[in-house]
Every structure is written in structure tokens, then in C-alpha cells.
Coordinates of C-alpha atoms and ligand atoms in Angstrom, one line a residue:
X1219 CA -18.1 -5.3 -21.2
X1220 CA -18.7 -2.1 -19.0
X1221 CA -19.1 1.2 -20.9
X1222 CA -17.4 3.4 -19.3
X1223 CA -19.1 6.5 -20.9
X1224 CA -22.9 4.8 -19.6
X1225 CA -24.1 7.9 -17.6
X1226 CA -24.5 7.2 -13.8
X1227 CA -26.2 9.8 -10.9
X1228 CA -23.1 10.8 -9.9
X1229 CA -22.6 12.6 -13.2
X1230 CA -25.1 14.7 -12.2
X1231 CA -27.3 14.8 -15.7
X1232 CA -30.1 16.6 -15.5
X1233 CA -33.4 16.9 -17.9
X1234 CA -36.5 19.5 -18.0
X1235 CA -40.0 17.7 -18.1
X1236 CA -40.5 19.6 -21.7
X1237 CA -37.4 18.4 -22.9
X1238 CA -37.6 15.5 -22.9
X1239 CA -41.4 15.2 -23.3
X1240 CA -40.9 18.0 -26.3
X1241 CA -44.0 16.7 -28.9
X1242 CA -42.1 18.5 -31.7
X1243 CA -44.8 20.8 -32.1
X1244 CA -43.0 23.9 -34.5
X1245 CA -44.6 27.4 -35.3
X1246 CA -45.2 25.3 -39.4
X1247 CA -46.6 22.1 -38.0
X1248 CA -48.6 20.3 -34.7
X1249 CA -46.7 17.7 -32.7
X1250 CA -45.8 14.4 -34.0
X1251 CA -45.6 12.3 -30.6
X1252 CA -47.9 12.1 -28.2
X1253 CA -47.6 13.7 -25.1
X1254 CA -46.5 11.5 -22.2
X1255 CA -47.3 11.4 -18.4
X1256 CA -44.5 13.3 -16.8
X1257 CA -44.4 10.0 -14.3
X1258 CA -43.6 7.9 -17.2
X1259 CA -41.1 10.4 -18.0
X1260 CA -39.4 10.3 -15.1
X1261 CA -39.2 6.5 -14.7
X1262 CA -37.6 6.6 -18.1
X1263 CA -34.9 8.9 -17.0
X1264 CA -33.9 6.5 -14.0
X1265 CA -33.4 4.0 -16.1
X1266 CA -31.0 5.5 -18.6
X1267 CA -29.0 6.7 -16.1
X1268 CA -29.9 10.8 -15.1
X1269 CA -30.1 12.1 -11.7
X1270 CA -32.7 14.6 -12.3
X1271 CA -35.8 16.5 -13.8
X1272 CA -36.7 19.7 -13.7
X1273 CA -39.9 21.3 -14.6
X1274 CA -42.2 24.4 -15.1
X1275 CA -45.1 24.5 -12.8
X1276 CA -47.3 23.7 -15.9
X1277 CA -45.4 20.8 -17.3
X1278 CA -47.0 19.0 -14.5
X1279 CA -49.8 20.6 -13.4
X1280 CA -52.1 21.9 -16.3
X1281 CA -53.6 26.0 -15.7
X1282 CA -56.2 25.5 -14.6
X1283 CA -56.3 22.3 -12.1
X1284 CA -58.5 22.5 -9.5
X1285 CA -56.6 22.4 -5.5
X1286 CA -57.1 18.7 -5.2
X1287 CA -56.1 17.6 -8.7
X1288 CA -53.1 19.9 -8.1
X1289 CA -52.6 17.8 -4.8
X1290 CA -52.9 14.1 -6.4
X1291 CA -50.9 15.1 -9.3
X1292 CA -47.6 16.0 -7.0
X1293 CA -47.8 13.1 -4.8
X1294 CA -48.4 10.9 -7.8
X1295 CA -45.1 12.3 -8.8
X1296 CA -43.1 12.4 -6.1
X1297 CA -43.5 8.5 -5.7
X1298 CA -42.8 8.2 -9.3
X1299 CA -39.3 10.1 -8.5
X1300 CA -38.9 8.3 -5.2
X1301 CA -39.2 4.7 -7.4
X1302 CA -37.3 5.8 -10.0
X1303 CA -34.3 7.5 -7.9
X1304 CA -34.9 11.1 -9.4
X1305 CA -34.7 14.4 -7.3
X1306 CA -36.1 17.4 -8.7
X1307 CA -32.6 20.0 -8.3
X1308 CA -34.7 22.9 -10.8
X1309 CA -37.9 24.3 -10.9
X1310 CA -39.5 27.7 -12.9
X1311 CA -42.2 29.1 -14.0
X1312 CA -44.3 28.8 -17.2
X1313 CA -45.4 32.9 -17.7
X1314 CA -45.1 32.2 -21.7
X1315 CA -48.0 30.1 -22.8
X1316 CA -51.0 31.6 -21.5
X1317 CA -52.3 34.1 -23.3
X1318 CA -52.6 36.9 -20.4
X1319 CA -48.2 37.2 -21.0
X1320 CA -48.9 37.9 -24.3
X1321 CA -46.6 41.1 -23.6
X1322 CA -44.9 39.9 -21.1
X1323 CA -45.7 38.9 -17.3
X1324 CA -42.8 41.4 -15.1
X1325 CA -42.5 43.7 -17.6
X1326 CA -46.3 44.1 -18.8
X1327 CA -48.1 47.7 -18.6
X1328 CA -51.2 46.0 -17.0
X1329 CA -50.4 46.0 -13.0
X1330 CA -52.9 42.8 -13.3
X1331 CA -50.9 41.1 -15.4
X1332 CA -47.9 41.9 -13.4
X1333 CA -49.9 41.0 -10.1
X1334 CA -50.6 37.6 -11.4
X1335 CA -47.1 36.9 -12.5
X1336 CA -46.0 37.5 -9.0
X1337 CA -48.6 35.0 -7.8
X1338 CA -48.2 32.4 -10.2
X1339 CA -44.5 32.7 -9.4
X1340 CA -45.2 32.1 -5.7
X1341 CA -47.0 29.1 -5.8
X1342 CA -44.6 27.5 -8.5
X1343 CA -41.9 28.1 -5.6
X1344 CA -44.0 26.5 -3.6
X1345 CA -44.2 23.6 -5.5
X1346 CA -40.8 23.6 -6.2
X1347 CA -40.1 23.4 -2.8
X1348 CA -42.2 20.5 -2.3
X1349 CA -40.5 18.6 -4.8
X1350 CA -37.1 19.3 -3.3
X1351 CA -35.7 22.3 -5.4
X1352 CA -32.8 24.5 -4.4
X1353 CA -32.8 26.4 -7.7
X1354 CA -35.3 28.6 -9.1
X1355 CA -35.0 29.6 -12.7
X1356 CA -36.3 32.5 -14.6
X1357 CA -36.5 32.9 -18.1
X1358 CA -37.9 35.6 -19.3
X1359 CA -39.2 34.7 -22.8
X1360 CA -42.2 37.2 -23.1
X1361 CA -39.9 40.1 -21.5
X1362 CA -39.8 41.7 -24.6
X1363 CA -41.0 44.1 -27.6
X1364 CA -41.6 43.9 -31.3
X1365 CA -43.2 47.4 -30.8
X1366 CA -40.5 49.5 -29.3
X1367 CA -42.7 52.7 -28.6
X1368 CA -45.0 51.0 -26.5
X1369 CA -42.9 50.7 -23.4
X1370 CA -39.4 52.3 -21.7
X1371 CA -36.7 49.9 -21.3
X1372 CA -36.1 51.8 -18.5
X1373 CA -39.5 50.9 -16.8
X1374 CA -39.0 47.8 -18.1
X1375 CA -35.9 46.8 -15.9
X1376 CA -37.3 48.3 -13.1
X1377 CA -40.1 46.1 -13.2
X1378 CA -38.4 43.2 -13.5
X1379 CA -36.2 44.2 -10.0
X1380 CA -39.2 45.3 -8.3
X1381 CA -40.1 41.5 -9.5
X1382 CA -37.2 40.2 -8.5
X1383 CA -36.9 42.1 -5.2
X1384 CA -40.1 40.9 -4.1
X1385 CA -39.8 37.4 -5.1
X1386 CA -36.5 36.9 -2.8
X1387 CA -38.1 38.3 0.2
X1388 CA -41.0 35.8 -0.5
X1389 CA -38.5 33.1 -0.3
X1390 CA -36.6 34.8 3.2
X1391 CA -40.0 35.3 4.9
X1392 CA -41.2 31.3 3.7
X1393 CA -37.7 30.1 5.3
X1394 CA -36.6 28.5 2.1
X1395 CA -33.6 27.1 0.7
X1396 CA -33.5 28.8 -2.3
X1397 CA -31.7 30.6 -5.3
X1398 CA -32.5 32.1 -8.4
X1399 CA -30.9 31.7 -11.5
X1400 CA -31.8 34.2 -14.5
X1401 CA -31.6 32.7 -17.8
X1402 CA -30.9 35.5 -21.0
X1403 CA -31.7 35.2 -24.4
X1404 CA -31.6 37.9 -27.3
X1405 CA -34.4 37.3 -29.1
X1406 CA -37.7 34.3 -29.9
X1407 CA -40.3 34.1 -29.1
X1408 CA -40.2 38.2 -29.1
X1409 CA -38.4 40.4 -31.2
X1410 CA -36.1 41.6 -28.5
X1411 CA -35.8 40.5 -24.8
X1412 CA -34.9 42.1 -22.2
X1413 CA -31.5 41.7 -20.6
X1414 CA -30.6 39.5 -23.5
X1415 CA -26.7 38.3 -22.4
X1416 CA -25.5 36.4 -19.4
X1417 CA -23.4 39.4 -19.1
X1418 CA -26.5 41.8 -19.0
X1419 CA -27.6 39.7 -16.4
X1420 CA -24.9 39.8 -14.1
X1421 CA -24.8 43.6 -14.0
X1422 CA -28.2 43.7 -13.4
X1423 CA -28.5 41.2 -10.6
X1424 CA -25.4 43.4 -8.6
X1425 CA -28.3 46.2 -8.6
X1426 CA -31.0 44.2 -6.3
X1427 CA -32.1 44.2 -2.9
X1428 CA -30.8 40.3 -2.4
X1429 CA -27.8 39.8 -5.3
X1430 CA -26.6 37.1 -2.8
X1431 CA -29.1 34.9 -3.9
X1432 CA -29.4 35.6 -7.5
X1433 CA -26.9 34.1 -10.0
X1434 CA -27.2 33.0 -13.7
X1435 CA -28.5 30.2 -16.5
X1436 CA -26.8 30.2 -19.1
X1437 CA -27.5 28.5 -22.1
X1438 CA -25.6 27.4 -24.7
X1439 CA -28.1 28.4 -27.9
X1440 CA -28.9 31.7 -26.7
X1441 CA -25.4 32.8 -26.4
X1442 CA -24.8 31.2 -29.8
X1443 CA -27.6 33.0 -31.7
X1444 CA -26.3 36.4 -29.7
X1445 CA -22.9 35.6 -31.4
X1446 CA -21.1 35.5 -28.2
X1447 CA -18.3 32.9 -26.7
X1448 CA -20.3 30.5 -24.2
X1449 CA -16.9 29.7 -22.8
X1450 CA -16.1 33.2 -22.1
X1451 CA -19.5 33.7 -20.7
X1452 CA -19.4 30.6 -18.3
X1453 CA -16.2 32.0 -17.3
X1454 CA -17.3 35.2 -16.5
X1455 CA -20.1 34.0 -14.5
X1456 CA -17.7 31.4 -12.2
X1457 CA -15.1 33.9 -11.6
X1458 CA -18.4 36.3 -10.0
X1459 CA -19.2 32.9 -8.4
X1460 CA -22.4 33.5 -10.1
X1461 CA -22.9 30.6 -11.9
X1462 CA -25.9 28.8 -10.3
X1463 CA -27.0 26.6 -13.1
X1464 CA -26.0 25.4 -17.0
X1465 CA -28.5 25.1 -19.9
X1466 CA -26.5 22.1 -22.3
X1467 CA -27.1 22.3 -25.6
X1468 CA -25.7 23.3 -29.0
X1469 CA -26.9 25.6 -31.5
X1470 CA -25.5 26.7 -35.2
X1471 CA -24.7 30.8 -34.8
X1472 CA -27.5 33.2 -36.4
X1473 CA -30.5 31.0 -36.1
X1474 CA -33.3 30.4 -34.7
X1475 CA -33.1 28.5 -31.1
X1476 CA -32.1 25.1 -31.7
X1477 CA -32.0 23.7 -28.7
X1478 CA -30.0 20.5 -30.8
X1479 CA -28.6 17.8 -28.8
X1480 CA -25.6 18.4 -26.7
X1481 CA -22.0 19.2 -28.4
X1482 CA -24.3 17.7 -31.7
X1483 CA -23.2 21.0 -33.9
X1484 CA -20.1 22.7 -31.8
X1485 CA -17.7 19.3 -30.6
X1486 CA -14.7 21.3 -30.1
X1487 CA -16.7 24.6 -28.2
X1488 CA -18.2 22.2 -26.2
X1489 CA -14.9 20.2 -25.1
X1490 CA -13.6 23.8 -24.1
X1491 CA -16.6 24.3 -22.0
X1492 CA -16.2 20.8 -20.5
X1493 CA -12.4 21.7 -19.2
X1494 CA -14.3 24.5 -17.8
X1495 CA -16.8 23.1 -16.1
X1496 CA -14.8 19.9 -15.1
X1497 CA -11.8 22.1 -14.2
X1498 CA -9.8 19.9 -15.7
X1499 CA -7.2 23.1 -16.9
X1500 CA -7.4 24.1 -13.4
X1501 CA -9.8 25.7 -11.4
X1502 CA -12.8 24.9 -9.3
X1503 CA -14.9 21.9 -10.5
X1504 CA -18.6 23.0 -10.8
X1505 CA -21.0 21.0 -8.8
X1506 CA -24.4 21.9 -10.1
X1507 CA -26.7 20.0 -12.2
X1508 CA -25.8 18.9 -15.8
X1509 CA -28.9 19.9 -17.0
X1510 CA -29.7 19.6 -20.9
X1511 CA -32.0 21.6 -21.8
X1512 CA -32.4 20.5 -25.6
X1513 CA -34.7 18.4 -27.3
X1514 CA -35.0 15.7 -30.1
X1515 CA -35.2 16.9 -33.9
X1516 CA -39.0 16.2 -35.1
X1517 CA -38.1 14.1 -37.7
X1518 CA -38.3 11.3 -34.5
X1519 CA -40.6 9.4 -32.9
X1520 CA -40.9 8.6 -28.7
X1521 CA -37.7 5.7 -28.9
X1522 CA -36.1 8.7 -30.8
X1523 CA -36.2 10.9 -28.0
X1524 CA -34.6 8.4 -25.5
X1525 CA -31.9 8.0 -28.2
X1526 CA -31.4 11.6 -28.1
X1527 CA -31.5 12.0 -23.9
X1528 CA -28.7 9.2 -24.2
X1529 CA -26.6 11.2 -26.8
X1530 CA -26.6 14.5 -24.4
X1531 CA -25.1 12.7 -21.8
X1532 CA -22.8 9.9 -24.0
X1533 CA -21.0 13.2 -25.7
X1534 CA -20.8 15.0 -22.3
X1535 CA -19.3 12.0 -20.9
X1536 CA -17.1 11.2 -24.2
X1537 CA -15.7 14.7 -23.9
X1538 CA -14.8 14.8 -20.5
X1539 CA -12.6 12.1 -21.1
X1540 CA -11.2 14.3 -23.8
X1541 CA -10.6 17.2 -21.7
X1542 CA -9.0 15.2 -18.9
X1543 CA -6.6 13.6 -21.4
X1544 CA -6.3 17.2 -23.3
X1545 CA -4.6 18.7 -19.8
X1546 CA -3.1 15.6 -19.0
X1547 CA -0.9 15.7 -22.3
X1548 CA 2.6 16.8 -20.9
X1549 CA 3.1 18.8 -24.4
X1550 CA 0.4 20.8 -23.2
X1551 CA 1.3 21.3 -20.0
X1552 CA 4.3 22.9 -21.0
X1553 CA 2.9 25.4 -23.4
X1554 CA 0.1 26.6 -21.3
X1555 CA 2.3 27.0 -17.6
X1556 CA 1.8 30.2 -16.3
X1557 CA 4.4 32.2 -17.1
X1558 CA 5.8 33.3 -13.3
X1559 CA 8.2 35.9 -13.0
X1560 CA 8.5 37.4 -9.4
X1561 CA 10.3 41.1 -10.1
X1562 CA 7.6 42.0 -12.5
X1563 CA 4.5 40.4 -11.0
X1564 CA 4.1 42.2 -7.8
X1565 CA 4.3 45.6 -10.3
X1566 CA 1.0 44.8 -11.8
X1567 CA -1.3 45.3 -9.2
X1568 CA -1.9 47.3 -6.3
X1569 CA -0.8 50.6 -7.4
X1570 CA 2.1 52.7 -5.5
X1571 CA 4.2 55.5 -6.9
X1572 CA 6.9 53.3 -6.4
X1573 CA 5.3 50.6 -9.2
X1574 CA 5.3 53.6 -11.4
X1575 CA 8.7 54.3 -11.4
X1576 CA 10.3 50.7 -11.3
X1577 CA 7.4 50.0 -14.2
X1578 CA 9.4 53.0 -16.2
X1579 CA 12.9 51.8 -15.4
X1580 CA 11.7 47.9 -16.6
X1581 CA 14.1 47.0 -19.4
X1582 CA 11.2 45.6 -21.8
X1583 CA 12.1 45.0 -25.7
X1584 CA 8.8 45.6 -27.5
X1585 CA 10.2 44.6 -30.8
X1586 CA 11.7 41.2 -30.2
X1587 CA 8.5 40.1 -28.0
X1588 CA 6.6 41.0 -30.9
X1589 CA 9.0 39.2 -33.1
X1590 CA 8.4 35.7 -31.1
X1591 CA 5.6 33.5 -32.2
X1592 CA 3.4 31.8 -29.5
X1593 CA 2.6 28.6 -30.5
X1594 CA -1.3 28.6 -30.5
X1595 CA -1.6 26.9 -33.7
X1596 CA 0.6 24.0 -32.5
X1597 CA -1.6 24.2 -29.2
X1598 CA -4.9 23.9 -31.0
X1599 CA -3.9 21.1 -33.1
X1600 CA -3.5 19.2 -30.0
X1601 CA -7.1 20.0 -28.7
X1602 CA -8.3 18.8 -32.2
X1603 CA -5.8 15.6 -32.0
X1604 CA -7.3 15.0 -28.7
X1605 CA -11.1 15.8 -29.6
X1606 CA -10.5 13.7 -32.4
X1607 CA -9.2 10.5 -30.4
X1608 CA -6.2 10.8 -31.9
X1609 CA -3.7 11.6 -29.5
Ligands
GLT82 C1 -38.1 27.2 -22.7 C2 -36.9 27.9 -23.0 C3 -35.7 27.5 -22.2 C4 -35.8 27.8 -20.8 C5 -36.9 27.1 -20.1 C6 -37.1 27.6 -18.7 S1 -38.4 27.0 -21.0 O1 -38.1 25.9 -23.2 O2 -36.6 27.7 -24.4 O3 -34.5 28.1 -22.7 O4 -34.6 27.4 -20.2 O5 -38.1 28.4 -18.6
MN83 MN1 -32.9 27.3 -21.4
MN84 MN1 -33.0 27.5 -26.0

């Protein structure tokens, strides 16, 4: 019997080389699998059906390896990917661990620390060029304070552009193919981060030098723990044509970063964001990576870990079906048609002092509108009949 929710490359599924290789190492306790070759890792992946990996410079090559390790561990991997079917779409930087980004890498006081940000952001372009890359995400996890005083948030942003402004003519003058992607989050592992929301984020990235090449990340658990719609903020982000890459996950609201397997706590939010992503309610489909950016709960062991890469992409592929039949329902349909009406429509845009006065004269009863139910409960026990499988 063929499954017909089995992942395939064509679904486009995506997983980060510390996601799946996650040791469930917590700030109460050490990790409780072993750490495993990121070759190994990668194999795994083409076999249970992903298209991708993604990875920080350091998943793969440690600090502090020497030119020629660096060298032998890259084309170890690339024939690892090449075997296994696996492109590399993502890469990033790691400018969290090391102790020198204590207080942050673009943001820091110390020019040094600054200075090396910007070079060890260069050469994990590099890299990610070699590996095939045409996104380049930036989180910025250290970006932040618990001590307020000692920095301006002013001087703050403005050393993350001058960062950012510098970084995309690096990629110009190299010739690369290239964008970035900034990835928000309010809070963990500081107090308070910088641009914290996807919609922080795409104000900022209107103010640099290159905005055409910067979009947004965003990420399902750190919209969650901000308290805000992920749905609204995908949407945001595709209308701005900003959307340059997805972090999959699911989170509970007001906690820490779960990072839980995908749709695992939120079934019904992520079926909405599904319809938006598929287009399946109309729209563009988006054709970027899948990319889960999640990992398994401690409690398991390394077969645990492949049973939870399989769930991420089982639900995604479980709720797309869902969506699909959710817009294909006819009730639906009807409820949800745009409402067209050609006198009024023209009046609400493109202002003339003409509008004005045929707004005014509009015969328009407030009262019995207001009077007239819309149906939105009906409508949302049909998304639950359908998320359910019962419809
Ligand atoms: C880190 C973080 C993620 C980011 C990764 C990219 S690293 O695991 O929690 O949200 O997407 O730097
Ligand atoms: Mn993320
Ligand atoms: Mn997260």
C-alpha cells in the first residue's frame, strides 16, 4: 500500500544539522544522545524522505579547525549530500556559542568583537556558498540586554545595519547568489533581543542600503512566545514579498522556546498557516524550503529523533491534504467569496473629490448591517470538521 502522506523531495522538507542532531542538552541537564557525524545525519535524511539540511558554520566545522581540516570536512560532506540526494538551500552563522558574543556579536560595544563577527560571517558565506546555498539566515540570539543601561537601542540598530549593509556588499562584490533572511525572537537566550517581531524586522530591513536582498525567517515559536498570530505574520511578510524563508515548528504561548515538533501543540494554527503557504485559499504558492527547525523532546533516544523528523513532515503533509479539502468544500466556497460590488468598489481607493461626494450620497443602513450575523462560527466548525477528518 503506498502512503500517500510518505514525504518525497518534491515537498521540499527541510532540516538544520542541530535539529536534527539536537543532543537534548537543557540549561538543568547535559545531553542524553550522542552527538552524530553530520554525514551520518545527512544520509539519514535521504532516506526518510527530506530534500535538504541546513546548517551553522559550526555544526560542521568545529571553532577552531585548522584550514585543512576545514577543507576535508566539506568535501567529506558534500559527497555525503551528493550520495544521499541532499542540497544544502540554508546556511548561517553560529555568533551564540563562543564565549567572545557573550553580549552580542553586531551589537557588541567592543569594535573587536564586532570586527570578528563580520569575519566569521564572511567566511560562513563562503562556505555556504560552496555547499550550494541561496539563503543566508541571521538570527540574532546574543543581540540583546538583561542590563538595559549599558547600551542605546539606538546604537544598537545602527550597528546591526552598518552589519548588515556591509555584509550585502560582501556578497555583490564576491558575485554571489545570495539573500538574507533575518530571523526575530523576543526574548532567550537574553533578556530582550533586538528587533524582536517579524514585523520589527520588516521595517527595519526597508531602511538598508540593499532591502532588495533582505527578507525574513519567521518562526513559529518565537511568534508564539511574543503572543502574536504567525498567520498574520507570514501574511504580512508575503504580501511585502518578503518572505525568504519559514522556521516550522510549534510552541505553547508564554513559554520558553519549544521548538516542539511541527503542528505537535497548535493543529488547527498550523492548518491555517498551511492554506497559506500552499495557497490553497487563493494566493501565490510559496516555493521555498520547508524547513523545520524543531527538535525531539529529551525524554528520546537517537531512533526517537528520526521518529520525530518523520512526524514534522507526516503532519505537514496530513494537513495539507486538510487545507486542500477545507477550500475545496463548496459550503465554504460560498461563505468566504469575495464580496464584489462594482458601484462601491472603485470609491475605496484612489482618492478624488468626486469619491467624496458619491461616498456621502451612498445610501448605507448602519443599523441593519450591524443587525446581520456573519456566519464565522458556522465557518470554523467546518475548518475543525475538516482538521478533524470528519468532513
Ligand atoms: C538556534 C535558534 C533558531 C535559529 C537557528 C539559526 S539557531 O537553534 O533557536 O531559532 O533559527 O541560527
Ligand atoms: Mn529558528
Ligand atoms: Mn526557536
Amino acid at each position: 500500500m503506498t502512503d500517500r502522506y510518505a514525504p518525497k523531495p518534491e515537498d521540499r522538507f527541510t532540516f538544520g544539522l542541530w535539529t536534527v542532531g539536537n543532543p537534548g542538552r537543557d540549561p538543568f541537564g547535559p545531553s542524553v544522545r550522542p552527538t552524530q557525524d553530520p554525514c551520518d545525519l545527512v544520509r539519514k535524511l535521504g532516506e526518510i524522505g527530506a530534500w535538504g539540511v541546513n546548517l551553522h558554520d559550526n555544526d560542521l566545522i568545529p571553532f577552531d579547525a585548522t584550514a585543512s581540516q576545514r577543507d576535508r570536512i566539506v568535501s567529506d560532506f558534500q559527497a555525503a549530500c551528493e550520495e544521499s540526494g541532499i542540497v544544502v538551500p540554508m546556511a548561517t552563522t553560529n555568533l551564540f556559542s563562543h564565549p567572545i558574543f557573550k553580549d552580542g556579536a553586531f551589537t557588541a560595544n567592543d569594535p573587536k568583537v564586532r570586527a570578528f563577527a563580520l569575519r566569521k560571517t564572511m567566511d560562513a558565506i563562503d562556505l555556504g556558498i560552496e555547499l550550494g546555498a541561496k539563503t543566508y539566515v541571521f538570527w540574532g540570539g546574543r543581540e540583546g540586554t538583561e542590563v538595559e543601561a549599558c547600551r542605546d537601542p539606538r546604537s544598537a540598530i545602527k550597528r546591526i545595519r552598518d552589519g548588515m549593509n556591509f555584509l550585502c556588499e560582501y556578497v555583490k562584490d564576491q558575485g554571489y547568489d545570495l539573500r538574507f533572511a533575518l530571523e526575530a525572537k523576543p526574548n532567550e537566550p537574553r533578556g530582550d533581543i533586538y528587533l524582536p517581531t517579524t514585523g520589527h524586522m520588516l521595517h527595519f530591513i526597508e531602511t538598508l542600503d540593499h532591502s532588495e536582498m533582505v527578507g525574513v525567517n519567521p518562526e513559529v515559536a518565537h511568534e508564539t512566545m511574543a503572543g502574536l498570530s504567525f498567520v498574520h505574520g507570514v501574511g504580512q511578510a508575503m504580501e511585502a514579498g518578503k518572505l525568504f524563508h519559514i522556521d516550522l515548528n510549534s510552541q505553547k504561548i508564554g513559554r520558553y522556546d519549544q521548538d516542539f515538533r511541527f503542528g505537535a501543540e497548535d493543529p488547527k494554527q498550523a492548518l491555517l498557516l498551511i492554506r497559506l503557504l500552499e495557497g490553497t485559499g487563493g494566493g501565490e504558492r510559496w516555493q521555498g524550503s520547508r524547513h523545520f527547525d524543531a527538535h525531539a523532546h529529551r525524554t528520546e533516544d537517537v531512533e526517537g529523533v528520526w521518529d520525530f523528523a518523520r512526524g514534522c513532515m507526516r503532519t505537514y503533509n496530513i494537513l495539507k491534504e486538510r487545507a486542500h479539502a477545507f477550500d475545496a468544500d463548496p459550503e465554504v466556497k460560498e461563505m468566504i467569496a469575495e464580496v464584489v460590488d462594482s458601484t462601491i468598489d472603485p470609491l475605496l481607493k484612489d482618492y478624488s473629490p468626486e469619491k467624496v461626494e458619491a461616498l456621502r450620497s451612498l445610501a448605507i443602513d448602519p443599523d441593519a448591517i450591524g443587525a446581520t450575523g456573519l456566519g464565522w462560527e458556522r465557518l470554523d466548525q467546518l475548518l475543525m470538521e475538516h482538521l478533524l477528518g470528519t468532513r
